[in-house]
Amino acid sequence: MSGKTPLLQGFAVLGDVILVSLRTCDFYLFRCSTCHWSRVYLVGDCCHYIPLNGRAVFSEEDDHIYFFRDSCLYAYKFSLEEGKMAPPIKLASLYDDFSVHGNAFIAGLSNRVLCVAWIGMDLACGCTTRHLLATRGGCRAGLARLGSAQSGSLG
């Protein structure tokens, strides 16, 4: 499997439902209470969709799924009742030069606060120390506002 992109790209936990994202831009819901799979209805052309990356964050307050992929923060408007998802909205570009040199993670904190952390090596500084960049922000009505990044070395 070396060098191949895995079929499963990402997921989000929505209460007792898990949204699964495949590299083919297919999205499925697994309802834990009934052990039932269903396909997510994509609004518009499927070529406008991109797979989730790792664990995504679902905000019940605004019905959006937030995820970080290729140095960008995105959000999908998602209706769990209808099993329907609108094309992604690009909310922010972060760490433009870092996507090939590390990995980013997103987490939902309390009170609709998102945290994005990036960790990696092989930066232009040439040192062998792992670097960490982190930022946090709020999500409201599908819009995420991220603050300034904090950086540091791990080592």
PDB file of C-alpha atoms in Angstrom:
ATOM      1  CA  MET A   1       0.000   0.000   0.000  1.00  0.00           C
ATOM      2  CA  SER A   2       3.030   2.245   0.063  1.00  0.00           C
ATOM      3  CA  GLY A   3       2.554   5.363  -2.064  1.00  0.00           C
ATOM      4  CA  LYS A   4      -1.196   4.873  -2.492  1.00  0.00           C
ATOM      5  CA  THR A   5      -3.831   7.207  -1.144  1.00  0.00           C
ATOM      6  CA  PRO A   6      -6.081   5.383   1.337  1.00  0.00           C
ATOM      7  CA  LEU A   7      -9.747   5.015   0.422  1.00  0.00           C
ATOM      8  CA  LEU A   8     -10.913   6.389   3.788  1.00  0.00           C
ATOM      9  CA  GLN A   9      -9.915  10.063   3.973  1.00  0.00           C
ATOM     10  CA  GLY A  10     -11.780  11.436   6.965  1.00  0.00           C
ATOM     11  CA  PHE A  11     -14.762  11.359   9.286  1.00  0.00           C
ATOM     12  CA  ALA A  12     -16.887  13.456  11.619  1.00  0.00           C
ATOM     13  CA  VAL A  13     -18.895  12.395  14.651  1.00  0.00           C
ATOM     14  CA  LEU A  14     -22.407  13.852  14.705  1.00  0.00           C
ATOM     15  CA  GLY A  15     -23.965  12.562  17.924  1.00  0.00           C
ATOM     16  CA  ASP A  16     -24.720   8.880  17.302  1.00  0.00           C
ATOM     17  CA  VAL A  17     -23.986   9.221  13.574  1.00  0.00           C
ATOM     18  CA  ILE A  18     -20.605   9.016  11.865  1.00  0.00           C
ATOM     19  CA  LEU A  19     -20.010  10.773   8.546  1.00  0.00           C
ATOM     20  CA  VAL A  20     -17.363   8.950   6.480  1.00  0.00           C
ATOM     21  CA  SER A  21     -15.480  10.580   3.601  1.00  0.00           C
ATOM     22  CA  LEU A  22     -13.766   8.604   0.832  1.00  0.00           C
ATOM     23  CA  ARG A  23     -11.034   9.724  -1.581  1.00  0.00           C
ATOM     24  CA  THR A  24     -13.581   9.404  -4.408  1.00  0.00           C
ATOM     25  CA  CYS A  25     -15.522  12.290  -2.793  1.00  0.00           C
ATOM     26  CA  ASP A  26     -18.275   9.912  -1.761  1.00  0.00           C
ATOM     27  CA  PHE A  27     -19.752  10.552   1.676  1.00  0.00           C
ATOM     28  CA  TYR A  28     -21.680   8.040   3.799  1.00  0.00           C
ATOM     29  CA  LEU A  29     -23.532   8.166   7.101  1.00  0.00           C
ATOM     30  CA  PHE A  30     -23.372   5.321   9.607  1.00  0.00           C
ATOM     31  CA  ARG A  31     -26.142   5.422  12.192  1.00  0.00           C
ATOM     32  CA  CYS A  32     -24.748   3.669  15.251  1.00  0.00           C
ATOM     33  CA  SER A  33     -28.172   3.069  16.848  1.00  0.00           C
ATOM     34  CA  THR A  34     -29.450   1.066  13.848  1.00  0.00           C
ATOM     35  CA  CYS A  35     -26.155  -0.051  12.227  1.00  0.00           C
ATOM     36  CA  HIS A  36     -27.476   1.419   8.969  1.00  0.00           C
ATOM     37  CA  TRP A  37     -25.375   2.976   6.165  1.00  0.00           C
ATOM     38  CA  SER A  38     -26.739   5.617   3.810  1.00  0.00           C
ATOM     39  CA  ARG A  39     -25.194   7.759   1.121  1.00  0.00           C
ATOM     40  CA  VAL A  40     -25.068  11.537   1.624  1.00  0.00           C
ATOM     41  CA  TYR A  41     -26.887  13.556  -1.011  1.00  0.00           C
ATOM     42  CA  LEU A  42     -24.495  16.107  -2.536  1.00  0.00           C
ATOM     43  CA  VAL A  43     -26.061  19.348  -3.747  1.00  0.00           C
ATOM     44  CA  GLY A  44     -24.800  20.236  -7.225  1.00  0.00           C
ATOM     45  CA  ASP A  45     -21.862  18.771  -9.113  1.00  0.00           C
ATOM     46  CA  CYS A  46     -19.728  16.290  -7.155  1.00  0.00           C
ATOM     47  CA  CYS A  47     -16.535  17.755  -8.689  1.00  0.00           C
ATOM     48  CA  HIS A  48     -16.923  20.708  -6.275  1.00  0.00           C
ATOM     49  CA  TYR A  49     -16.510  18.473  -3.222  1.00  0.00           C
ATOM     50  CA  ILE A  50     -13.268  17.512  -1.513  1.00  0.00           C
ATOM     51  CA  PRO A  51     -12.751  14.698   0.989  1.00  0.00           C
ATOM     52  CA  LEU A  52     -12.495  15.412   4.677  1.00  0.00           C
ATOM     53  CA  ASN A  53      -9.004  15.050   6.082  1.00  0.00           C
ATOM     54  CA  GLY A  54      -8.722  13.007   9.274  1.00  0.00           C
ATOM     55  CA  ARG A  55     -11.188  13.958  11.974  1.00  0.00           C
ATOM     56  CA  ALA A  56     -13.478  16.867  11.146  1.00  0.00           C
ATOM     57  CA  VAL A  57     -15.525  18.895  13.632  1.00  0.00           C
ATOM     58  CA  PHE A  58     -19.324  19.127  13.501  1.00  0.00           C
ATOM     59  CA  SER A  59     -20.968  22.206  15.013  1.00  0.00           C
ATOM     60  CA  GLU A  60     -24.579  21.548  15.969  1.00  0.00           C
ATOM     61  CA  GLU A  61     -25.180  25.269  16.484  1.00  0.00           C
ATOM     62  CA  ASP A  62     -24.682  26.119  12.819  1.00  0.00           C
ATOM     63  CA  ASP A  63     -24.923  22.673  11.141  1.00  0.00           C
ATOM     64  CA  HIS A  64     -21.462  22.941   9.603  1.00  0.00           C
ATOM     65  CA  ILE A  65     -18.643  20.426   9.375  1.00  0.00           C
ATOM     66  CA  TYR A  66     -15.232  22.082   9.690  1.00  0.00           C
ATOM     67  CA  PHE A  67     -12.045  20.476   8.401  1.00  0.00           C
ATOM     68  CA  PHE A  68      -8.485  21.337   7.463  1.00  0.00           C
ATOM     69  CA  ARG A  69      -6.964  20.134   4.190  1.00  0.00           C
ATOM     70  CA  ASP A  70      -3.953  21.307   2.154  1.00  0.00           C
ATOM     71  CA  SER A  71      -3.338  24.412   4.290  1.00  0.00           C
ATOM     72  CA  CYS A  72      -6.972  25.539   4.106  1.00  0.00           C
ATOM     73  CA  LEU A  73      -9.867  25.549   6.527  1.00  0.00           C
ATOM     74  CA  TYR A  74     -13.160  24.500   4.916  1.00  0.00           C
ATOM     75  CA  ALA A  75     -16.756  24.084   6.044  1.00  0.00           C
ATOM     76  CA  TYR A  76     -19.611  21.999   4.671  1.00  0.00           C
ATOM     77  CA  LYS A  77     -23.209  23.023   5.413  1.00  0.00           C
ATOM     78  CA  PHE A  78     -24.803  19.731   6.411  1.00  0.00           C
ATOM     79  CA  SER A  79     -28.367  18.690   7.180  1.00  0.00           C
ATOM     80  CA  LEU A  80     -28.385  15.518   9.242  1.00  0.00           C
ATOM     81  CA  GLU A  81     -32.178  15.183   8.980  1.00  0.00           C
ATOM     82  CA  GLU A  82     -32.087  15.265   5.172  1.00  0.00           C
ATOM     83  CA  GLY A  83     -28.691  13.577   4.770  1.00  0.00           C
ATOM     84  CA  LYS A  84     -27.765  16.448   2.453  1.00  0.00           C
ATOM     85  CA  MET A  85     -24.531  18.434   2.120  1.00  0.00           C
ATOM     86  CA  ALA A  86     -23.751  21.660   0.227  1.00  0.00           C
ATOM     87  CA  PRO A  87     -20.390  22.233  -1.518  1.00  0.00           C
ATOM     88  CA  PRO A  88     -17.530  23.316   0.748  1.00  0.00           C
ATOM     89  CA  ILE A  89     -16.805  26.898   1.646  1.00  0.00           C
ATOM     90  CA  LYS A  90     -13.130  27.873   1.873  1.00  0.00           C
ATOM     91  CA  LEU A  91     -12.872  29.863   5.082  1.00  0.00           C
ATOM     92  CA  ALA A  92      -9.157  30.522   5.451  1.00  0.00           C
ATOM     93  CA  SER A  93      -5.732  29.690   4.085  1.00  0.00           C
ATOM     94  CA  LEU A  94      -3.258  28.920   6.812  1.00  0.00           C
ATOM     95  CA  TYR A  95       0.399  28.046   6.796  1.00  0.00           C
ATOM     96  CA  ASP A  96       0.614  28.152   2.988  1.00  0.00           C
ATOM     97  CA  ASP A  97       4.114  26.709   2.753  1.00  0.00           C
ATOM     98  CA  PHE A  98       3.672  24.074   5.413  1.00  0.00           C
ATOM     99  CA  SER A  99       1.204  21.535   3.997  1.00  0.00           C
ATOM    100  CA  VAL A 100       3.899  19.380   2.373  1.00  0.00           C
ATOM    101  CA  HIS A 101       6.146  19.503   5.442  1.00  0.00           C
ATOM    102  CA  GLY A 102       3.779  18.387   8.184  1.00  0.00           C
ATOM    103  CA  ASN A 103       0.279  17.533   9.311  1.00  0.00           C
ATOM    104  CA  ALA A 104      -2.575  19.665  10.589  1.00  0.00           C
ATOM    105  CA  PHE A 105      -5.299  18.707  13.023  1.00  0.00           C
ATOM    106  CA  ILE A 106      -8.556  20.410  13.959  1.00  0.00           C
ATOM    107  CA  ALA A 107     -10.469  20.108  17.208  1.00  0.00           C
ATOM    108  CA  GLY A 108     -13.707  21.545  18.479  1.00  0.00           C
ATOM    109  CA  LEU A 109     -13.355  23.114  21.890  1.00  0.00           C
ATOM    110  CA  SER A 110     -16.139  24.360  24.152  1.00  0.00           C
ATOM    111  CA  ASN A 111     -18.397  27.260  23.196  1.00  0.00           C
ATOM    112  CA  ARG A 112     -17.969  26.847  19.420  1.00  0.00           C
ATOM    113  CA  VAL A 113     -14.222  27.422  19.481  1.00  0.00           C
ATOM    114  CA  LEU A 114     -12.062  25.702  16.867  1.00  0.00           C
ATOM    115  CA  CYS A 115      -8.385  24.946  17.292  1.00  0.00           C
ATOM    116  CA  VAL A 116      -6.082  24.152  14.370  1.00  0.00           C
ATOM    117  CA  ALA A 117      -2.626  22.787  15.130  1.00  0.00           C
ATOM    118  CA  TRP A 118       0.133  21.986  12.655  1.00  0.00           C
ATOM    119  CA  ILE A 119       3.247  19.982  13.467  1.00  0.00           C
ATOM    120  CA  GLY A 120       6.124  19.268  11.148  1.00  0.00           C
ATOM    121  CA  MET A 121       9.789  19.328  10.237  1.00  0.00           C
ATOM    122  CA  ASP A 122      11.938  20.170   7.187  1.00  0.00           C
ATOM    123  CA  LEU A 123      11.200  23.881   7.159  1.00  0.00           C
ATOM    124  CA  ALA A 124      13.335  26.527   5.491  1.00  0.00           C
ATOM    125  CA  CYS A 125      15.227  27.096   8.756  1.00  0.00           C
ATOM    126  CA  GLY A 126      16.988  23.775   8.120  1.00  0.00           C
ATOM    127  CA  CYS A 127      16.946  22.601  11.736  1.00  0.00           C
ATOM    128  CA  THR A 128      15.840  19.115  12.772  1.00  0.00           C
ATOM    129  CA  THR A 129      13.505  20.309  15.517  1.00  0.00           C
ATOM    130  CA  ARG A 130       9.792  19.661  15.215  1.00  0.00           C
ATOM    131  CA  HIS A 131       7.793  22.854  14.884  1.00  0.00           C
ATOM    132  CA  LEU A 132       4.282  23.505  16.131  1.00  0.00           C
ATOM    133  CA  LEU A 133       1.924  26.211  14.930  1.00  0.00           C
ATOM    134  CA  ALA A 134      -1.474  26.603  16.539  1.00  0.00           C
ATOM    135  CA  THR A 135      -4.380  28.975  16.187  1.00  0.00           C
ATOM    136  CA  ARG A 136      -7.871  29.113  17.571  1.00  0.00           C
ATOM    137  CA  GLY A 137     -11.009  30.901  16.574  1.00  0.00           C
ATOM    138  CA  GLY A 138     -14.756  30.908  16.766  1.00  0.00           C
ATOM    139  CA  CYS A 139     -17.363  29.533  14.418  1.00  0.00           C
ATOM    140  CA  ARG A 140     -20.653  31.269  13.898  1.00  0.00           C
ATOM    141  CA  ALA A 141     -23.209  30.674  11.164  1.00  0.00           C
ATOM    142  CA  GLY A 142     -20.732  28.830   8.979  1.00  0.00           C
ATOM    143  CA  LEU A 143     -17.999  31.428   9.315  1.00  0.00           C
ATOM    144  CA  ALA A 144     -14.831  30.681  11.201  1.00  0.00           C
ATOM    145  CA  ARG A 145     -12.635  33.461  12.463  1.00  0.00           C
ATOM    146  CA  LEU A 146      -9.137  32.349  13.309  1.00  0.00           C
ATOM    147  CA  GLY A 147      -6.766  34.322  15.454  1.00  0.00           C
ATOM    148  CA  SER A 148      -3.078  34.771  15.004  1.00  0.00           C
ATOM    149  CA  ALA A 149      -0.940  31.672  15.043  1.00  0.00           C
ATOM    150  CA  GLN A 150       1.286  30.797  17.953  1.00  0.00           C
ATOM    151  CA  SER A 151       4.455  28.938  17.107  1.00  0.00           C
ATOM    152  CA  GLY A 152       7.141  27.096  18.957  1.00  0.00           C
ATOM    153  CA  SER A 153       9.658  24.298  18.839  1.00  0.00           C
ATOM    154  CA  LEU A 154       9.140  20.845  20.260  1.00  0.00           C
ATOM    155  CA  GLY A 155      12.400  19.358  21.218  1.00  0.00           C
TER     156      GLY A 155
END
